[in-house]
XYZ file of C-alpha atoms in Angstrom:
124
model
C -22.656 -6.425 -6.051
C -20.951 -4.482 -8.815
C -17.683 -6.102 -9.821
C -15.290 -3.592 -11.367
C -13.276 -4.222 -14.481
C -9.545 -3.555 -14.730
C -10.386 0.055 -15.531
C -13.194 2.027 -13.959
C -15.935 2.626 -16.551
C -16.484 6.213 -15.416
C -15.320 8.844 -17.882
C -12.006 10.546 -17.224
C -12.419 13.445 -14.834
C -10.384 16.580 -14.476
C -7.543 14.505 -13.029
C -7.082 12.236 -16.082
C -7.725 8.554 -16.760
C -8.730 6.076 -14.067
C -6.927 2.847 -13.131
C -8.303 0.292 -10.667
C -6.552 -2.616 -8.901
C -8.891 -4.978 -7.039
C -8.592 -8.059 -4.907
C -10.905 -11.046 -5.240
C -14.638 -10.871 -4.622
C -15.282 -12.511 -1.238
C -18.306 -13.542 0.801
C -18.840 -14.511 4.410
C -21.268 -17.003 5.955
C -22.771 -13.965 7.730
C -24.172 -12.543 4.462
C -21.525 -9.974 3.513
C -20.125 -9.877 -0.041
C -17.280 -7.496 -0.901
C -14.537 -6.586 -3.296
C -11.953 -3.952 -2.372
C -9.899 -1.826 -4.747
C -7.315 0.905 -5.015
C -8.427 3.563 -7.498
C -5.985 5.999 -9.101
C -7.128 8.905 -11.204
C -4.432 11.230 -12.494
C -2.350 12.172 -9.462
C -4.984 11.147 -6.878
C -5.588 7.796 -5.184
C -8.343 6.377 -2.964
C -9.668 3.088 -1.628
C -13.080 1.776 -2.647
C -15.011 -1.287 -1.590
C -18.060 -2.635 -3.377
C -20.308 -4.561 -1.002
C -23.657 -6.165 -0.421
C -25.118 -6.759 3.037
C -27.565 -9.644 2.722
C -27.450 -10.407 6.465
C -30.579 -8.463 7.398
C -28.556 -6.777 10.177
C -26.860 -3.389 10.373
C -23.079 -3.739 10.057
C -20.084 -1.439 10.235
C -17.220 -1.060 7.786
C -13.718 0.313 8.304
C -11.958 1.052 4.999
C -8.226 1.828 5.046
C -5.873 3.038 2.338
C -2.197 2.438 3.112
C 0.424 4.284 1.091
C 4.143 3.952 0.420
C 5.017 6.796 2.782
C 3.599 4.956 5.828
C 0.429 7.060 5.902
C -2.990 5.486 6.310
C -6.374 7.017 5.551
C -9.328 5.475 7.443
C -13.001 5.888 6.577
C -15.916 4.336 8.441
C -19.217 3.500 6.748
C -22.454 2.148 8.191
C -24.152 -0.661 6.293
C -27.912 -0.678 6.560
C -29.885 -3.898 6.795
C -30.879 -3.731 3.112
C -29.743 -6.131 0.414
C -28.775 -3.591 -2.265
C -25.258 -3.335 -3.735
C -23.374 -0.278 -2.467
C -19.889 1.149 -2.124
C -17.735 3.029 0.365
C -14.693 5.181 -0.485
C -11.926 6.973 1.322
C -11.365 10.603 0.381
C -9.075 11.191 -2.600
C -5.508 12.018 -1.733
C -2.421 12.944 -3.669
C -0.763 9.759 -4.930
C 2.943 9.118 -5.295
C 4.857 6.195 -6.686
C 2.184 4.386 -8.699
C -0.907 2.316 -8.019
C 0.976 -0.858 -7.032
C 2.449 0.866 -3.976
C -0.975 1.283 -2.324
C -3.098 -1.250 -0.462
C -6.772 -1.045 0.516
C -8.319 -3.122 3.310
C -12.023 -3.295 4.212
C -13.096 -4.832 7.526
C -16.772 -5.594 8.053
C -17.944 -6.038 11.631
C -21.061 -6.917 13.562
C -22.352 -3.761 15.256
C -24.408 -5.573 17.900
C -21.965 -8.289 18.993
C -19.097 -6.133 20.218
C -17.591 -5.560 16.800
C -16.951 -9.206 15.849
C -15.046 -9.276 12.530
C -17.223 -10.793 9.790
C -15.103 -10.295 6.665
C -11.770 -8.751 5.671
C -11.320 -7.865 2.005
C -8.145 -6.495 0.406
C -7.027 -4.941 -2.851
C -4.333 -7.545 -3.473
C-alpha cells in the first residue's frame, strides 16, 4: 500500500500545488488495508483512498467526500481479488473554504455476504 506524505509527490498541475490530509493507515482482520485522504489542488478537491485487498476475495468500496456546504460526492469502486496496492478517487470538484473543511470516508464491504462492512477508513 502506498502511504502518502503530507504533500502529494505529483508535480503541480494546471490547478496549482497539491495538499493532502490523510487519516491513519488501517487494516482489518479480513485482509483489507487502507488509508483515506482529502486532496486539494488549486481550487479543486477530491477524496482518495489507497488500499490493498489481501483477502483473496472480491470486495466493494464506497468512497465519500463530504464538504462544508452539506454536499456529498459518492464513488463506488470494485476491488479485485488481487493483492496489489491500488487507489480509488472521487471526481474533482470545486473546493471552498479550505482543506480542513472536507472529510473523506471509505467503506469496504464484502460483496458475497450481503455487504457486511469490513473496514471504515477516514481522512481525519
